[in-house]
Each structure stands twice: as C-alpha cells, then as structure tokens.
Coordinates of N, CA and C in Angstrom, one line a residue:
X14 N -17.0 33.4 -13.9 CA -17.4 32.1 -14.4 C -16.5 31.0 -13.9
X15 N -17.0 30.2 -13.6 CA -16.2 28.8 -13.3 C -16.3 28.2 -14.1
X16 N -15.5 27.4 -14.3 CA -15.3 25.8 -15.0 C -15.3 24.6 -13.9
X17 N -16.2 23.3 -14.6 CA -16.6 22.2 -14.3 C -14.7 21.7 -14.0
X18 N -14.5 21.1 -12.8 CA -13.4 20.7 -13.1 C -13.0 19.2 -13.9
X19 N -12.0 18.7 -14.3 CA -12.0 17.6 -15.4 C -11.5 16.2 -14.3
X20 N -12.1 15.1 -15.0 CA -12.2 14.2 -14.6 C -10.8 13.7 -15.3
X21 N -9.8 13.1 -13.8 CA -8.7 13.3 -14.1 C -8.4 11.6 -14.2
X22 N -8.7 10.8 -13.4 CA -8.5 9.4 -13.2 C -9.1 8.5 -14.7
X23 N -8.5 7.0 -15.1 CA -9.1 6.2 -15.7 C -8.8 4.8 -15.4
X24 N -10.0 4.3 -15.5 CA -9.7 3.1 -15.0 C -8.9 2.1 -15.7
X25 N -8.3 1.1 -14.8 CA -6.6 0.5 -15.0 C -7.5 -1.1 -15.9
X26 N -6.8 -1.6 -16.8 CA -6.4 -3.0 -17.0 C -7.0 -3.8 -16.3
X27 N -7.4 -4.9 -16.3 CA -7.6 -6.4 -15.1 C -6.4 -6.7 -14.8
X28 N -5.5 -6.5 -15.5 CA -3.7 -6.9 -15.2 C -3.4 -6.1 -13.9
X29 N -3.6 -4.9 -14.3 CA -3.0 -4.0 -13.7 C -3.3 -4.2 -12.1
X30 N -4.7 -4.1 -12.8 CA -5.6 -4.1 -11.1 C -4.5 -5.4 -10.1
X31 N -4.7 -6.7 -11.0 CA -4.1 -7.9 -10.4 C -2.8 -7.6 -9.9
X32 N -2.3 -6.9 -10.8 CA -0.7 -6.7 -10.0 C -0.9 -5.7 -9.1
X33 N -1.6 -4.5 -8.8 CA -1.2 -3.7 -7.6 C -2.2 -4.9 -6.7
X34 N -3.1 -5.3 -6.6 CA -3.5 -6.2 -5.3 C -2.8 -7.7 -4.8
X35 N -1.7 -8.0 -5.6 CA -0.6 -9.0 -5.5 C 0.2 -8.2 -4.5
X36 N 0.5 -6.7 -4.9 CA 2.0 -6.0 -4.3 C 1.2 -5.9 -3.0
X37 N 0.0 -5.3 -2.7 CA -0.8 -5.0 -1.7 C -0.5 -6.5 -1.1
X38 N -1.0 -7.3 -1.2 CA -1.2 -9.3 -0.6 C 0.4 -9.2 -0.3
X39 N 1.2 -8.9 -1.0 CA 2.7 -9.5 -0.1 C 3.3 -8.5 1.3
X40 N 2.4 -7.1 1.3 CA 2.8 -6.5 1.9 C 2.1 -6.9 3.5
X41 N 1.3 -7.3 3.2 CA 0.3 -8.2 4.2 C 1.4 -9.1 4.6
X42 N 1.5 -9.9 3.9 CA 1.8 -11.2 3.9 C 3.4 -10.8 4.4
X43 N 4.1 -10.2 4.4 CA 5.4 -9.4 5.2 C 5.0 -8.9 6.6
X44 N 3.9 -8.8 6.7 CA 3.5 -8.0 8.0 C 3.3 -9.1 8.9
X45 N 2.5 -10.0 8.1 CA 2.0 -11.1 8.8 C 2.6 -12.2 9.5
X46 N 4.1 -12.3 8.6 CA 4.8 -13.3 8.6 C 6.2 -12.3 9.4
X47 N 6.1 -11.4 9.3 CA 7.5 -10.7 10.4 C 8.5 -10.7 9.3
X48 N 8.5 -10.5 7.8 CA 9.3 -10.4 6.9 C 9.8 -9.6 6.4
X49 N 10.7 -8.6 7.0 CA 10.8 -7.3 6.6 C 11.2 -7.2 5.0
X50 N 12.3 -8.4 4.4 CA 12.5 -8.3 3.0 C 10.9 -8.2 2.1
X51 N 10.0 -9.0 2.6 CA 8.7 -9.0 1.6 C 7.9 -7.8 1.8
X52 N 7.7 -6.9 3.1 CA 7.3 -6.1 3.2 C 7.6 -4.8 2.4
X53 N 9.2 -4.8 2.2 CA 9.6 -3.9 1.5 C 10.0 -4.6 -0.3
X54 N 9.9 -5.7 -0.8 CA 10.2 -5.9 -2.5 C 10.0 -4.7 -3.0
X55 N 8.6 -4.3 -3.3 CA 7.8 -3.4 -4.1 C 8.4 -2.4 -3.9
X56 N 9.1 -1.2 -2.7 CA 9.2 -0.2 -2.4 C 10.4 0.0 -3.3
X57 N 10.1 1.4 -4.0 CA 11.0 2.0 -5.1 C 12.2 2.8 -4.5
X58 N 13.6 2.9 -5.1 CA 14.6 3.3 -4.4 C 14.2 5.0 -3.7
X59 N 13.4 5.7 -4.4 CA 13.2 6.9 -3.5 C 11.6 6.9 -3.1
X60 N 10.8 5.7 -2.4 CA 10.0 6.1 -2.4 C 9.9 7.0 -0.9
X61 N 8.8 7.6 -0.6 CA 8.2 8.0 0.9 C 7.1 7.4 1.5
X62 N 7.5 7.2 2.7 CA 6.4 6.4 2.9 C 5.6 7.4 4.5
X63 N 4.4 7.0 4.4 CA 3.8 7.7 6.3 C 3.7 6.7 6.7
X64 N 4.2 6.4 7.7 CA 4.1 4.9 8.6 C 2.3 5.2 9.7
X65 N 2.4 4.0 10.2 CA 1.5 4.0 10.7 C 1.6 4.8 12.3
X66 N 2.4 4.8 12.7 CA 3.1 5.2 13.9 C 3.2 6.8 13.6
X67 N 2.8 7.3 12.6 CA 2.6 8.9 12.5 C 4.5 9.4 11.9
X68 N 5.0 8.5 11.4 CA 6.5 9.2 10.7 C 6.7 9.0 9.5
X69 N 7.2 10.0 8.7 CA 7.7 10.0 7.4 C 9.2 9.7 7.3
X70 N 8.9 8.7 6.2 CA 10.6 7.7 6.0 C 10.6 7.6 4.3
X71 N 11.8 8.2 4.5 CA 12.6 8.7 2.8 C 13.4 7.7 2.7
X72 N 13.3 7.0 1.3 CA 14.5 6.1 0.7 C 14.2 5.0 1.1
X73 N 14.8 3.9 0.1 CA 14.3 2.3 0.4 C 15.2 1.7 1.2
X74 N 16.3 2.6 1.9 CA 17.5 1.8 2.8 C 16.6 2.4 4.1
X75 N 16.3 3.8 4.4 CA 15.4 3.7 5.8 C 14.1 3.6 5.8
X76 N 13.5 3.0 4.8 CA 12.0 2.5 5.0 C 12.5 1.2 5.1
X77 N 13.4 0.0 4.6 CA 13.9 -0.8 4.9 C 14.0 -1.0 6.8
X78 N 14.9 -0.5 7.1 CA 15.4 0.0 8.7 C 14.3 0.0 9.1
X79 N 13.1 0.7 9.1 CA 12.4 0.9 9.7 C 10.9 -0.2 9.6
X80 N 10.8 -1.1 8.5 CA 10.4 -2.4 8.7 C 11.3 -2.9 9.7
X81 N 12.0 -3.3 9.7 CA 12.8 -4.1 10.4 C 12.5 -3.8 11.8
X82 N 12.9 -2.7 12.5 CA 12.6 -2.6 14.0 C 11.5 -2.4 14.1
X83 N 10.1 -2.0 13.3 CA 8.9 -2.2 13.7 C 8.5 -3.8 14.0
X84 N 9.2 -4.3 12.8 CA 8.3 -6.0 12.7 C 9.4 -6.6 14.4
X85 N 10.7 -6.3 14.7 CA 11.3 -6.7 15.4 C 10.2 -6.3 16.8
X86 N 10.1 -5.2 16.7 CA 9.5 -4.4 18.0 C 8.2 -4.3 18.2
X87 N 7.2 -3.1 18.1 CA 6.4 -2.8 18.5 C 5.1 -3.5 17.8
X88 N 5.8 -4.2 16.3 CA 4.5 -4.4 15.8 C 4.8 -6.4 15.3
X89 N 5.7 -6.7 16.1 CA 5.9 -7.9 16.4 C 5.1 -9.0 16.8
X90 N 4.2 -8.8 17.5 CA 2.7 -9.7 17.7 C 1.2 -8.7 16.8
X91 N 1.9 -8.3 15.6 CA 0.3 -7.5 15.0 C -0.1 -8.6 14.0
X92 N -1.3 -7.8 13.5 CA -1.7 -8.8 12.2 C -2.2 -7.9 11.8
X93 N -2.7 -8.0 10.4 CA -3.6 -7.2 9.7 C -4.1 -8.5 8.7
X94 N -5.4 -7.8 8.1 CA -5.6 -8.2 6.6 C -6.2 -6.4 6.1
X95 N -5.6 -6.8 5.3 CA -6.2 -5.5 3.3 C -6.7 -6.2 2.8
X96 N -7.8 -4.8 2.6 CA -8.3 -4.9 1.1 C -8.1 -3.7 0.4
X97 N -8.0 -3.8 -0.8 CA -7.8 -2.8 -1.7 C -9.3 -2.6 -2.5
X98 N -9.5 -1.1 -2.1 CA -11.0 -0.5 -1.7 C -10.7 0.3 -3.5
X99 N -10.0 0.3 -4.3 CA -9.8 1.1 -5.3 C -8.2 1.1 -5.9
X100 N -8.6 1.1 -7.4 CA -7.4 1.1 -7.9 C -7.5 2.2 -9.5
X101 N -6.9 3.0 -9.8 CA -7.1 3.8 -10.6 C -5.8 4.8 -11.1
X102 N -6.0 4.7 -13.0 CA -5.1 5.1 -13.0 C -4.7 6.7 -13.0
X103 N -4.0 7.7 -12.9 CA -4.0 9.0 -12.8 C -2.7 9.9 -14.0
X104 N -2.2 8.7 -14.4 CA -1.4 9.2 -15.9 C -1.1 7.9 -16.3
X105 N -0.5 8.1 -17.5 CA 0.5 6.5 -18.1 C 1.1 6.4 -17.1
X106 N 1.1 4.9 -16.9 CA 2.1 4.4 -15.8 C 2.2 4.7 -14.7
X107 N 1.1 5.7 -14.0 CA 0.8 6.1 -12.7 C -0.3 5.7 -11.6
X108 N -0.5 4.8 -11.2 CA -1.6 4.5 -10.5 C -1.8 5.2 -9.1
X109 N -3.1 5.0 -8.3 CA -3.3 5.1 -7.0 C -4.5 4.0 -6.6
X110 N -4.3 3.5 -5.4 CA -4.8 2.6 -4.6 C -5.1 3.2 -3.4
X111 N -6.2 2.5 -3.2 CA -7.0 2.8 -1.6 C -6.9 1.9 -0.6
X112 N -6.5 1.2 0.3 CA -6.5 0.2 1.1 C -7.1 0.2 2.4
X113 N -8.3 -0.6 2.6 CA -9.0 -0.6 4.3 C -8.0 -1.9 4.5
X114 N -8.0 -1.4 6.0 CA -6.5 -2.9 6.6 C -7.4 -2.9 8.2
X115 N -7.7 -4.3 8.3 CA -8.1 -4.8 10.1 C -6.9 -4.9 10.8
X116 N -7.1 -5.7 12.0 CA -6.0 -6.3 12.6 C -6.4 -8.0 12.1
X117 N -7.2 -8.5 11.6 CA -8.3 -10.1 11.1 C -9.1 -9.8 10.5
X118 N -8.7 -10.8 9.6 CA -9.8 -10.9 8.1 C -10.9 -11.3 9.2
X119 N -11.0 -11.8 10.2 CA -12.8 -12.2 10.7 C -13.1 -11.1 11.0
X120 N -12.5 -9.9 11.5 CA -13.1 -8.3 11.9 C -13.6 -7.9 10.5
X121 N -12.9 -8.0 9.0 CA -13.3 -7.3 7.7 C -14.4 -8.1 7.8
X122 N -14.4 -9.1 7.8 CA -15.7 -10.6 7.6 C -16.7 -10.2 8.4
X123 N -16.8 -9.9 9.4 CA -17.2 -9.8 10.3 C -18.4 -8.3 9.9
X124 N -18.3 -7.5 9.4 CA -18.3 -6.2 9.0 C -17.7 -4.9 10.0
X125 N -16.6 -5.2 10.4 CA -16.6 -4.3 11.2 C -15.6 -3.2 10.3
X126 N -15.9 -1.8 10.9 CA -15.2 -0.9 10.1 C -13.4 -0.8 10.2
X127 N -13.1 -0.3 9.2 CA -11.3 -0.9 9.0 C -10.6 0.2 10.4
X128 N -9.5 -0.4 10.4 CA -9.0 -0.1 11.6 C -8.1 1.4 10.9
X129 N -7.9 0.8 9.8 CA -6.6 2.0 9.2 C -7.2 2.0 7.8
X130 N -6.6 3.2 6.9 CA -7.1 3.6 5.8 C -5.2 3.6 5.3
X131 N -5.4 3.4 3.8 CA -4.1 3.8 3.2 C -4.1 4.4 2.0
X132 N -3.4 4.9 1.5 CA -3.1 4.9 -0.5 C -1.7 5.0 -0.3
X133 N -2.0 4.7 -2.1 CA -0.6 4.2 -2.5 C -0.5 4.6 -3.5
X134 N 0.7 5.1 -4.3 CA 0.9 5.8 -5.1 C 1.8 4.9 -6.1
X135 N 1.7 4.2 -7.1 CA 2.5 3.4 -8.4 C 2.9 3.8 -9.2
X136 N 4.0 3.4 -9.7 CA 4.7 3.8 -10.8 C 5.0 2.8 -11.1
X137 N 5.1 2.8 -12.6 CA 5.4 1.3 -13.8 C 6.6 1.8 -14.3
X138 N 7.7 1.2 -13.9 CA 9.0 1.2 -14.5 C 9.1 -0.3 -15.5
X139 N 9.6 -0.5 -16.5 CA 10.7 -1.6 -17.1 C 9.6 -2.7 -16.8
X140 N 7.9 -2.7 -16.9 CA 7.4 -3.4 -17.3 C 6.4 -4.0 -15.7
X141 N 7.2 -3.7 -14.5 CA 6.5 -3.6 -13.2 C 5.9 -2.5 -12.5
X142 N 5.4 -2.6 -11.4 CA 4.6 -1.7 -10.4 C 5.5 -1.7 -9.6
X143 N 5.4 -0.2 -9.0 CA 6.1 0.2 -7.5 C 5.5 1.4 -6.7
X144 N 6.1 0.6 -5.6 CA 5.6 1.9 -4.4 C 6.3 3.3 -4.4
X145 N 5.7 4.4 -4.7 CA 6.6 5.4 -4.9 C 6.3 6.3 -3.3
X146 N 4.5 5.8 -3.3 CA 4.3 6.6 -1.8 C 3.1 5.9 -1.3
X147 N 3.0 6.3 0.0 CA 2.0 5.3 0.6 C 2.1 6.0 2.5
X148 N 0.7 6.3 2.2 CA 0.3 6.8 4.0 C -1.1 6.2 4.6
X149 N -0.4 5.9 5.8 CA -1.3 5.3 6.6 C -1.7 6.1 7.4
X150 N -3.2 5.6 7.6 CA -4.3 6.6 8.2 C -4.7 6.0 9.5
X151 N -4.4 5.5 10.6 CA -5.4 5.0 11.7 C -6.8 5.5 11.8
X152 N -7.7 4.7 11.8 CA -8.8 4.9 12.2 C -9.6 5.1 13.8
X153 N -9.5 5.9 14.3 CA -9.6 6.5 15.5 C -11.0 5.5 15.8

C-alpha cells in the first residue's frame, strides 16, 4: 500500500514575498552595477552557493572572493535581469525561491526563454531573510 505523499510547502505573506524579491532585485542590481558588496548583503555567514560557472563556494568570506573576481573578470561586461518565478514557504522561517535570469530585461520582454534557472533557499533570522543556498542552472 502506498501513501499519497503530503503537501509540504505554504504559501508566504505579501511581506515576505516583497522581501525575498527585494533581496533577489539587489542581487541583480550588484551584478549589474559590478558591486560585489551588494551582490553579496543577503548571503548568510555559512551559506553555499553553485555559481554559474559550475563551482561550489562555502562561507560568506569565499562567496565574497569569488563575487569579486567574477564581477572583476569574466563576468565584467554581463548583464542580467530576474524574475522570481516562485516563492514558498517550506517551514517557519524557511523559504525557497525560483528565479528565471536573461542577459536583458528586453530578451524576458521580449518572450524569449531564460537563459539560467535558479533557487534559493531563505532563512529568517532576528526579523530578516537570507541566503542560506542558491544554484545556478544555465540554460543550454
């Protein structure tokens, strides 16, 4: 005999939602602007992150590091825009987010399909949201 399995997610607040698509907007908005400090605010002292470039980066001093020589280096003339495709919560104080990211809001506008896929994994500490984890997916 099997069991139906249980419906684990519930949906977040208008607040909530507002705040993880803020943290999402500055992460853009760090990308956009070559800001490695804004890119990383949100990220929590142990989070993990999958970079886009296919590597896993532990801790907010080398996910730091590694904003920095990406925005310095390889991803120094990029752009993106996000959107945040879902937001839901999965315990008290635990959220996850979906993110389609272009290289131009006219490519999203435009309808063309996202270039990268993401989630993100939140935690509400002392009354805020944070990045605890987050992997980027290229879209082949």
């Amino acid at each position: 005999m099997t069991e139906a399995p249980p419906q684990l997610t519930q949906p977040l607040d208008a607040d909530d939602v507002t705040a993880l698509r803020r943290i999402v907007q500055d992460v853009e908005d760090g990308f956009n602007t070559n800001e490695p400090a804004l890119l990383s605010v949100h990220i929590a002292e142990d989070a993990v992150i999958g970079t886009a470039g296919g590597a896993w980066v532990t801790g907010r001093a080398a996910i730091d590091e590694a904003n920095r020589a990406g925005l310095a280096g390889f991803l120094r003339d990029a752009t993106a825009h996000y959107e945040v495709s879902g937001a839901v919560a999965v315990a008290p104080d635990v959220a996850v987010a979906q993110k389609r990211a272009w290289s131009t809001r006219a490519a999203a506008e435009a309808g063309e399909p996202p270039e990268m896929l993401a989630l993100y994994v939140f935690v509400r500490r002392d009354g805020r949201w944070w990045i605890v984890r987050r992997q980027n997916t290229l879209v082949p």
